[in-house]
Coordinates of C-alpha atoms in Angstrom, one line a residue:
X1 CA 277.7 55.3 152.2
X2 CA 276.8 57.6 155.0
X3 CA 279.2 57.7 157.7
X4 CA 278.7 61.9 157.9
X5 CA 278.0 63.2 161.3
X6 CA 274.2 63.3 161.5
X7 CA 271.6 64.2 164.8
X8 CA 269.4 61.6 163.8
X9 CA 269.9 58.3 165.7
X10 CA 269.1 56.0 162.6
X11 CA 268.1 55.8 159.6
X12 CA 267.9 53.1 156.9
X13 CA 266.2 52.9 153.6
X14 CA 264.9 49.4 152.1
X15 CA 263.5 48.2 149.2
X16 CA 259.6 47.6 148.6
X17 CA 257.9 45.9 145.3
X18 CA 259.1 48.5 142.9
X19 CA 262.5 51.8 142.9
X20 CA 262.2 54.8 141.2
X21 CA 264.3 55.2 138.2
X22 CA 266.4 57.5 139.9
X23 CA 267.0 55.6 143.1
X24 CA 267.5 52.4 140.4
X25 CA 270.0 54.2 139.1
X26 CA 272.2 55.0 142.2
X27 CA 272.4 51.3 143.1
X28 CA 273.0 50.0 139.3
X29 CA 276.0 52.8 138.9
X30 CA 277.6 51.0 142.0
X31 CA 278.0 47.6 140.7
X32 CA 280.0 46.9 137.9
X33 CA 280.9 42.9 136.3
X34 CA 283.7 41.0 136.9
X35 CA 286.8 41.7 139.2
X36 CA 290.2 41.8 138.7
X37 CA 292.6 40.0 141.5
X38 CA 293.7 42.9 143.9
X39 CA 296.7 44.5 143.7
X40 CA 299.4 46.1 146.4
X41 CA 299.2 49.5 146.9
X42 CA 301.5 52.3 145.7
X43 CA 301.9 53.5 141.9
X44 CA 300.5 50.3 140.3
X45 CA 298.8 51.7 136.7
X46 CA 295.0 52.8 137.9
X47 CA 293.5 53.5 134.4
X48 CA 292.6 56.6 135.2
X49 CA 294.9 58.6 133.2
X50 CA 295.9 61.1 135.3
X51 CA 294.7 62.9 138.9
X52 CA 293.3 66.0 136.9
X53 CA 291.0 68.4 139.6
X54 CA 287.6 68.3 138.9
X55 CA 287.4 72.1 139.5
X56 CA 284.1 73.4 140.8
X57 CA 282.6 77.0 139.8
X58 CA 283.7 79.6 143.0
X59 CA 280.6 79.5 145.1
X60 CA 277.4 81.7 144.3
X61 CA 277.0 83.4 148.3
X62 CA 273.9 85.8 146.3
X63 CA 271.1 84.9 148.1
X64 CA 268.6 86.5 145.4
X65 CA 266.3 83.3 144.9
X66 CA 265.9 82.3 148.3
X67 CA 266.5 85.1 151.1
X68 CA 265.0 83.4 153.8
X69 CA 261.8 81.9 154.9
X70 CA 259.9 78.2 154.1
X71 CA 259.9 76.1 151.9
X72 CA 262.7 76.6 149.8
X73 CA 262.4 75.7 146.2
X74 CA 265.3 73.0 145.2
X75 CA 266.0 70.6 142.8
X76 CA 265.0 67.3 144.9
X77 CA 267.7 64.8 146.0
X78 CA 268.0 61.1 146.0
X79 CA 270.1 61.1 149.6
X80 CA 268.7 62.8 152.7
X81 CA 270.3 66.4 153.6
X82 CA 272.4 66.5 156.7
X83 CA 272.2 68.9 159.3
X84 CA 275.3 70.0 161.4
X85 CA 275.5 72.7 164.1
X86 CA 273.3 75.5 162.7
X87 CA 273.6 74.2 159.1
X88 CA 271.8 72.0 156.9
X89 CA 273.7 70.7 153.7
X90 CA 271.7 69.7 150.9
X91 CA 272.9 67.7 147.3
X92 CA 270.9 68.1 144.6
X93 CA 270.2 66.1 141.9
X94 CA 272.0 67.1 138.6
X95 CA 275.3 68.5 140.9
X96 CA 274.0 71.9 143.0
X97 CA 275.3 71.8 147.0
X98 CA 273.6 74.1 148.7
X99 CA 273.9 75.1 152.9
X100 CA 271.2 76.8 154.5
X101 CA 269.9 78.5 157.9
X102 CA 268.5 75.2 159.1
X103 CA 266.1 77.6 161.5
X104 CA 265.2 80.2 159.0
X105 CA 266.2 78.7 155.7
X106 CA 268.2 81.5 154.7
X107 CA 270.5 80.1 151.8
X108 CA 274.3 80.8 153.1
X109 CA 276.0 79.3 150.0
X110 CA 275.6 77.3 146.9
X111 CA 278.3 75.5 144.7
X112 CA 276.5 75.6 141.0
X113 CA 277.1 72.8 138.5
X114 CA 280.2 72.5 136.3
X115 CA 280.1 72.9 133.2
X116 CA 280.9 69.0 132.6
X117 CA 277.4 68.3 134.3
X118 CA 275.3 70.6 132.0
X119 CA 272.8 69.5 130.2
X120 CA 273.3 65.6 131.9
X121 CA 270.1 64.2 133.9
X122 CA 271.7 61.2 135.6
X123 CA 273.7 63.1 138.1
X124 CA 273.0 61.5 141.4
X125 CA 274.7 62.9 144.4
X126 CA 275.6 61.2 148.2
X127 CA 274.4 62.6 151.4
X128 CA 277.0 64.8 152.1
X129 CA 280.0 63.8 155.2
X130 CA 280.0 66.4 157.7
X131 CA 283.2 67.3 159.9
X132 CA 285.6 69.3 161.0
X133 CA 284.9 72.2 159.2
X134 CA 284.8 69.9 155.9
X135 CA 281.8 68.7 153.6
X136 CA 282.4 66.0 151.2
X137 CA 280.2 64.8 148.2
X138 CA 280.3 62.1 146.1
X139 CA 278.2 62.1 143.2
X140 CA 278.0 59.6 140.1
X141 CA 276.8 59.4 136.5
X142 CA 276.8 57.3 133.6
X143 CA 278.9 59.9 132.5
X144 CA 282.7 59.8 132.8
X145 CA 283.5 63.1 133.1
X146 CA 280.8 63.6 135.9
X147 CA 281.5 61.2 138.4
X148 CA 283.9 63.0 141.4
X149 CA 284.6 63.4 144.9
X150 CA 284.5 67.0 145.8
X151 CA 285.4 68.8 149.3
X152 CA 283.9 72.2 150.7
X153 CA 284.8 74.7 153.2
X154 CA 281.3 74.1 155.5
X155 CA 281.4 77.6 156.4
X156 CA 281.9 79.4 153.1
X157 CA 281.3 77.2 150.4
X158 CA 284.8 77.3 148.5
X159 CA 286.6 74.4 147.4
X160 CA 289.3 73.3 149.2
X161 CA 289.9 70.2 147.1
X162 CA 288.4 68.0 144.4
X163 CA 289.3 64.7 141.9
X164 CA 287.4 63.5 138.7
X165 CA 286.8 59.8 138.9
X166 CA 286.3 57.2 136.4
X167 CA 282.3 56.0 137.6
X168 CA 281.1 53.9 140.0
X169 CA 281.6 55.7 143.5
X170 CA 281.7 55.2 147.0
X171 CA 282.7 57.6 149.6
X172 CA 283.4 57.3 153.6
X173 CA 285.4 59.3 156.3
X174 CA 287.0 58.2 158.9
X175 CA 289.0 60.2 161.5
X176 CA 291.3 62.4 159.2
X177 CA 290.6 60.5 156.3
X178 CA 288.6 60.2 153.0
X179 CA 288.0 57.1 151.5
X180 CA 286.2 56.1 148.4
X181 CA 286.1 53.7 145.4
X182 CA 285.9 54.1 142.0
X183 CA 284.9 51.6 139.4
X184 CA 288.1 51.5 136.8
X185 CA 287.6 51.2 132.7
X186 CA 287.9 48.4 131.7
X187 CA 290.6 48.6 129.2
X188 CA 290.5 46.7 125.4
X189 CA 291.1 42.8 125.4
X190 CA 290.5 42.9 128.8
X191 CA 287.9 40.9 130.3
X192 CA 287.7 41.9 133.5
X193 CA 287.8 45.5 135.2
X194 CA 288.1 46.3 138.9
X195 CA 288.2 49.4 141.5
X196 CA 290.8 51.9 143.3
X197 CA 289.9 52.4 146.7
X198 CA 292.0 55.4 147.8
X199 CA 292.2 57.2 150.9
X200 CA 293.0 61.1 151.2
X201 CA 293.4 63.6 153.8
X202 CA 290.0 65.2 154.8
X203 CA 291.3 68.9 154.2
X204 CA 294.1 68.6 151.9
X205 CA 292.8 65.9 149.2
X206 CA 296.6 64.5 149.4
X207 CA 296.7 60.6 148.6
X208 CA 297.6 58.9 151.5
X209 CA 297.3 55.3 150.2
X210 CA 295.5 53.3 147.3
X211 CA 294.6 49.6 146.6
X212 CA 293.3 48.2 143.8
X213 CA 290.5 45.9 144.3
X214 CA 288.0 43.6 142.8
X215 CA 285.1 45.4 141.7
X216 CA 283.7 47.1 144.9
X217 CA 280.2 47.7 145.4
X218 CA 280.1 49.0 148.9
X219 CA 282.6 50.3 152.0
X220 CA 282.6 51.1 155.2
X221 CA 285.1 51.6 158.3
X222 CA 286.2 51.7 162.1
X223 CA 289.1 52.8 163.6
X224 CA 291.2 50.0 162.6
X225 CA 290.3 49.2 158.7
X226 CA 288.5 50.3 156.3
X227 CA 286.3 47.1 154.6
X228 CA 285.3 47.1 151.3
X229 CA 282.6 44.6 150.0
X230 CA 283.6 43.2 146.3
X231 CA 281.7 41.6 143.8
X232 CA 282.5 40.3 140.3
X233 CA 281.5 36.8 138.4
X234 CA 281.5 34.3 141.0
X235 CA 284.0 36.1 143.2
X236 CA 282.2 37.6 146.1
X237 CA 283.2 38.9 149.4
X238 CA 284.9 41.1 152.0
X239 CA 288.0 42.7 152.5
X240 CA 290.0 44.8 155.3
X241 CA 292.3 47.4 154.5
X242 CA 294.7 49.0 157.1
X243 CA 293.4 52.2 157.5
X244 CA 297.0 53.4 158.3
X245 CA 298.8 52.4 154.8
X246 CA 295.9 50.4 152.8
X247 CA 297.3 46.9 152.8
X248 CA 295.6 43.9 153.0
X249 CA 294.5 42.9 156.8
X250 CA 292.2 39.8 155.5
X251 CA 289.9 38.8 152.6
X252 CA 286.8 36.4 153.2
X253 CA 284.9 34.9 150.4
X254 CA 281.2 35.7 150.9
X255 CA 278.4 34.8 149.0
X256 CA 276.5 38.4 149.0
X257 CA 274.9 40.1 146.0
X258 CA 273.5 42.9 147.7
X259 CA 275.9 45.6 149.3
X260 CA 272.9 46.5 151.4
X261 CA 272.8 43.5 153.2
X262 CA 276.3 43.7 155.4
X263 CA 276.3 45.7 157.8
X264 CA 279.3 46.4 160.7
X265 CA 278.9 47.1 164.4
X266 CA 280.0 45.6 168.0
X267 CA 283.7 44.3 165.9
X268 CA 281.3 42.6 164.1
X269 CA 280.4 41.9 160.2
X270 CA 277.1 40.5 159.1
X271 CA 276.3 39.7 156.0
X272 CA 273.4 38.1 154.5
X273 CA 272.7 36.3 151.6
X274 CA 269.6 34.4 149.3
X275 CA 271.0 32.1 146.4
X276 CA 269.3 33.2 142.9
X277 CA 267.0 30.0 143.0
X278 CA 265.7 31.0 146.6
X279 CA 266.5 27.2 147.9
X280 CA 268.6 28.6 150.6
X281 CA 269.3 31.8 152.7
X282 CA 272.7 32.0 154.6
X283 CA 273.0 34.6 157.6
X284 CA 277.2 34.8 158.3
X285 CA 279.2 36.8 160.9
X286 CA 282.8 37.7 160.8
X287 CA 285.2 39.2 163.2
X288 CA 286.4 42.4 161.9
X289 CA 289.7 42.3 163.5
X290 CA 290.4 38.2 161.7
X291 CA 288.2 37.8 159.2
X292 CA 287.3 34.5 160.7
X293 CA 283.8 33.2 160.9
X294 CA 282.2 33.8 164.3
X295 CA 278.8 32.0 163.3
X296 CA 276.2 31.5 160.7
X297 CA 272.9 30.5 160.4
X298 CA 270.9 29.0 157.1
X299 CA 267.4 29.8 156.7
X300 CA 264.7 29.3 153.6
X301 CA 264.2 32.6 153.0
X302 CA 264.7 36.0 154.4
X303 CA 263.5 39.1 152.5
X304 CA 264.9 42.2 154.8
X305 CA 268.6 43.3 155.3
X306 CA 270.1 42.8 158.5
X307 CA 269.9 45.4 161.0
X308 CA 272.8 45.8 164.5
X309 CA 270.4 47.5 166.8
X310 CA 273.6 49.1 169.0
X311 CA 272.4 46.8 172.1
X312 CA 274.6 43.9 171.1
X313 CA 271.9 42.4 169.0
X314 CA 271.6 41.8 165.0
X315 CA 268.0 41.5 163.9
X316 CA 267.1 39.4 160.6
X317 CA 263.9 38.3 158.6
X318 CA 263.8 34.5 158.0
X319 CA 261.2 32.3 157.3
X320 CA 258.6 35.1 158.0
X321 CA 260.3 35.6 160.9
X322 CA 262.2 38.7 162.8
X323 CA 264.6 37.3 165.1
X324 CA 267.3 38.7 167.3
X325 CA 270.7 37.6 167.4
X326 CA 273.4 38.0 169.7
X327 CA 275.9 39.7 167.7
X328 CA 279.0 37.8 169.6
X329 CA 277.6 34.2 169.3
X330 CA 274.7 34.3 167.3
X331 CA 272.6 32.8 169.3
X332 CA 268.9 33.7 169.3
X333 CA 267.5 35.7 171.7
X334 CA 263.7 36.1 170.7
X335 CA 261.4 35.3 167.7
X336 CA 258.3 37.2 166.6
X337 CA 256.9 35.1 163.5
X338 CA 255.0 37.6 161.0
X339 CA 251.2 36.8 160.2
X340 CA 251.9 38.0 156.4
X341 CA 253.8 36.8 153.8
X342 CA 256.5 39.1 153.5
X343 CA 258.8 41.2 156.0
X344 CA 259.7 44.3 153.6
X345 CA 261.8 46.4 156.0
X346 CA 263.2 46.4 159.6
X347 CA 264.4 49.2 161.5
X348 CA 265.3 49.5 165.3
X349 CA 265.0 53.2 167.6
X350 CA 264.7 53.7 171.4
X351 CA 264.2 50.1 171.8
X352 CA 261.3 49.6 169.2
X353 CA 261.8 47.4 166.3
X354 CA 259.9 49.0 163.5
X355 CA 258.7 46.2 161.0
X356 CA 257.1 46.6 157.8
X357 CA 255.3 43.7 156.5
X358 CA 252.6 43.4 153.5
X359 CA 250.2 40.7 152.1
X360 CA 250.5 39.8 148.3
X361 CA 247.7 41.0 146.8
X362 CA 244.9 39.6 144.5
X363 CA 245.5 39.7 140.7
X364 CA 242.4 42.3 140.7
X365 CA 243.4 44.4 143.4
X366 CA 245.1 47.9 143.2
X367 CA 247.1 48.1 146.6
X368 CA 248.7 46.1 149.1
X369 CA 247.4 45.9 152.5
X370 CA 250.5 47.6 154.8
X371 CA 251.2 47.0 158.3
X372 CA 253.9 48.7 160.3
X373 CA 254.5 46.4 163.9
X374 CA 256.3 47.8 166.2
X375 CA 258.0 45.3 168.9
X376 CA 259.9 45.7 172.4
X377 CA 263.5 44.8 170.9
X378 CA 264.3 43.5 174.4
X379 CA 261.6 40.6 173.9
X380 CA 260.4 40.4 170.7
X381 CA 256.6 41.0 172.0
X382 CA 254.5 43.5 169.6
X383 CA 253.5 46.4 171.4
X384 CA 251.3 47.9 169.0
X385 CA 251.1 48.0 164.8
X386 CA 249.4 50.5 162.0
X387 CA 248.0 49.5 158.7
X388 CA 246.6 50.8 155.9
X389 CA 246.3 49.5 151.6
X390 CA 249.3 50.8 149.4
X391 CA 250.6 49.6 146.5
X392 CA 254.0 49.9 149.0
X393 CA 255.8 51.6 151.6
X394 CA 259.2 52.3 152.9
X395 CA 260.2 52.7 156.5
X396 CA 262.5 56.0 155.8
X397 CA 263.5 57.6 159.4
X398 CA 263.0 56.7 163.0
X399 CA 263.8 60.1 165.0
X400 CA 262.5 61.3 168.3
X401 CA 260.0 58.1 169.4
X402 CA 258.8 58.7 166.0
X403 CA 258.5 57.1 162.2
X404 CA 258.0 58.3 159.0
X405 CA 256.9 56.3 157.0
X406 CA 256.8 56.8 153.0
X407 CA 254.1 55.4 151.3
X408 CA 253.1 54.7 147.7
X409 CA 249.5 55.5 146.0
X410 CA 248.3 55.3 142.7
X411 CA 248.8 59.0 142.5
X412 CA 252.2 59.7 143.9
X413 CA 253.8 59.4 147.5
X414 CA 252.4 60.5 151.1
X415 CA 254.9 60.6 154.0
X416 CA 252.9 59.3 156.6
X417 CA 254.3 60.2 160.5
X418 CA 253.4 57.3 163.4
X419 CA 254.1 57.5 167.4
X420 CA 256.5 53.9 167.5
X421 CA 254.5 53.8 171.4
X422 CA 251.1 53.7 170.6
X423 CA 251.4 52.7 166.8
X424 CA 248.9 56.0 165.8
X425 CA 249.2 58.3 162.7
X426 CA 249.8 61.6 163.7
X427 CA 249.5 63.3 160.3
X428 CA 249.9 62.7 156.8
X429 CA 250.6 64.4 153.4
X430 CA 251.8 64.6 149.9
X431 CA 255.3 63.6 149.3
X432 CA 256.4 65.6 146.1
X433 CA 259.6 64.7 144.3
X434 CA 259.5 61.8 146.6
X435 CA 260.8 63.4 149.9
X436 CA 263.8 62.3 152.1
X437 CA 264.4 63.5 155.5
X438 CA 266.6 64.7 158.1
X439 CA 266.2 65.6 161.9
X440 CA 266.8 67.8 164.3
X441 CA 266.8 71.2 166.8
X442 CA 263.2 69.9 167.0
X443 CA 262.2 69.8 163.4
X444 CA 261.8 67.5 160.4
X445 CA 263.4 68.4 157.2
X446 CA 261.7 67.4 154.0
X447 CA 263.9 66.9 151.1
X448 CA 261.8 66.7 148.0
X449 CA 260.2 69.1 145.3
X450 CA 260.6 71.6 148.1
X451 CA 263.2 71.8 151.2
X452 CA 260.4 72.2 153.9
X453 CA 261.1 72.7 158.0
X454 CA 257.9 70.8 159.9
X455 CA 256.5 70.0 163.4
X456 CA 257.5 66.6 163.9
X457 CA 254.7 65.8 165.8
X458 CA 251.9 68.0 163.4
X459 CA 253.9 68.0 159.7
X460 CA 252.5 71.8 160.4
X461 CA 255.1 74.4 159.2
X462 CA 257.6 75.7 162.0
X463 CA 257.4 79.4 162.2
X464 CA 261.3 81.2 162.4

């Protein structure tokens, strides 16, 4: 749920054999069982007892811990820090926002935990959304009273708005508008429960509209409609919401059980889906503006979400297969059939497909042989590949005709930097508190046990 205004070009992050708790957590918090038929917007009961603030302390602007200089110590962070203008904007685990000097590191501001949050460890928080002036977080936990949406001045810190929500979030901005999700409670001799999706004015916090929903697990949005994907039981699918006044533009049973795999571009939804018995593997487009089914393809297998490289093309991972797809017509364009067993991660920058792929290993062995390919997305022809034995890896960021790659050892992490031309590791080191990054003025941000400012090129240290 990152629709902020970022300088990086892409990023996407993808399963491998095994998630950290924390990350774990962050995806099972966003699903919830069962759905509830969707009802009309207006004052329709919510269940969630009230729209109490969830007031934040008055911002800390003391800069006593951290003056400037790098690293900066932090508390980690599940979701990569965002940098806008001069500023990057970091979420910490457990409910800190901080902004610093994204050239010196000087810290500008920090909002500290509430006092609802203390002494909780499950407090994850969303990249932070970016704009006009504004920075919005989400952040969720197990517990009730932790779970908000909460909106900053960018500049100063201060709190120009905030609601408590009931668990379960998702968050997304669009235009002048806020719009998130929250799971509901279900409520005693009820079977099933369901979502609000509400939208809000970006500086105000007013409610502009709400809909109640079957249980959502992810949305996103254009200029026309916000789309929220919906699973519950055997009820499964996509719906369009006006983005205007929140009522119901279509609805389009889908079979998807992962949020991660439907994505939106080009007036285009794909969404992909592998029954539980792996027998079958569906591939299906909609038109955003209908609903209606522009194609589909069935496959055996496919292991990778889909990715919409921005050229018109949606690239998938059947049958140990990438293949591009026109996104209009789905017709195939090119094929590049995998040597390896299993396609773990796609990713598309400056017209490379980055491909992650890796061998099952022997019962006996410690790590998984790795090997990152990296194709001409025009063609589908391999122009070069890396490899090395992990136990896994994750494709993390392409920025800058590079990719940074995190990978996993029997000792921690390493976030390992390759040229996407020539396929060759420029550098590599230790990834404490697991590390997720951000780019841009010419540097790499590391988000982990430390907020670090590095060569790109080098992983060196940049000097002020």
């Amino acid at each position: 749920m990152n629709l902020g205004l970022q300088p990086v070009e892409h990023r996407d992050l993808l399963p491998v054999q095994g998630l950290s708790r924390r990350r774990l957590l962050s995806s099972v918090l966003a699903l919830v069982p069962a759905a509830l038929a969707a009802g009309c917007t207006g004052d329709a009961e919510d269940g969630r007892g009230g729209d109490d603030p969830f007031r934040l302390p008055a911002p800390s602007r003391s800069v006593g811990q951290h003056a400037a200089g790098w690293p900066v110590r932090v508390k980690a962070g599940s979701s990569p820090p965002v940098l806008a203008g001069d500023t990057l904007y970091c979420a910490e685990y457990g409910g800190q926002i901080r902004a610093f000097d994204g050239i010196t590191g000087r810290e500008k501001w920090r909002v500290p935990p509430t006092d609802e949050l203390a002494g909780l460890d499950d407090v994850v928080q969303d990249t932070p959304l970016v704009a006009d002036g504004v920075v919005v977080v989400g952040r969720s936990s197990a517990s009730p009273q932790a779970s908000a949406v909460v909106a900053l001045d960018a500049d100063q810190g201060s709190e120009l708005w905030s609601v408590s929500v009931s668990g379960g979030l998702n968050v997304v901005r669009q235009g002048r508008q806020v719009i998130y999700a929250e799971n509901l409670p279900r409520k005693e001799g009820r079977f099933r429960s369901g979502s609000m999706i509400r939208a809000v004015d970006l500086e105000t916090g007013e409610i502009l509209w709400k809909n109640r929903s079957p249980s959502v697990s992810h949305l996103f949005a254009d200029e026309a409609a916000v789309y929220a994907v919906y699973l519950g039981g055997e009820d499964h699918g996509v719906r369009a919401l006006r983005l205007k006044d929140g009522q119901e533009v279509w609805r389009r049973t889908v079979a998807v059980t992962d949020p991660s795999a439907v994505r939106l571009a080009d007036g285009v939804i794909v969404a992909a889906h592998s029954d539980p018995e792996g027998s079958a593997a569906l591939v299906k487009a909609l038109r955003a503006s209908s609903g209606e089914v522009a194609w589909q393809h069935e496959y055996h297998t496919f292991t990778a979400a889909p990715v919409m490289d921005g050229e018109g093309r949606v690239l998938v991972s059947p049958d140990r297969t990438v293949q591009a797809l026109d996104a209009q017509t789905g017709v195939r364009i090119w094929s590049y059939r995998s040597s390896n067993d299993t396609l773990y991660s796609l990713l598309e920058h400056d017209g490379v497909v980055i491909c992650g792929e890796y061998e099952q290993p022997s019962p006996k062995a410690k790590a998984t042989g790795i090997r990152i390919n990296l194709l001409d997305s025009g063609k589908g022809k391999r122009k070069a590949f890396w490899e090395g034995d992990y136990t896994g890896a994750e494709i993390l960021l392409a920025a800058s005709g590079l990719a940074y790659v995190r990978l996993y050892v029997e000792e921690g992490m390493e976030l390992a930097c390759l040229d996407i031309g020539s396929g060759k590791q420029l550098w590599k080191s230790p990834a404490e508190g697991g590390a997720v990054l951000a780019a841009g003025h010419g540097a790499l941000y590391v988000f982990g046990a430390e907020l670090d400012r590095l060569n790109p090129r080098t992983g060196k240290r940049l000097d002020d």
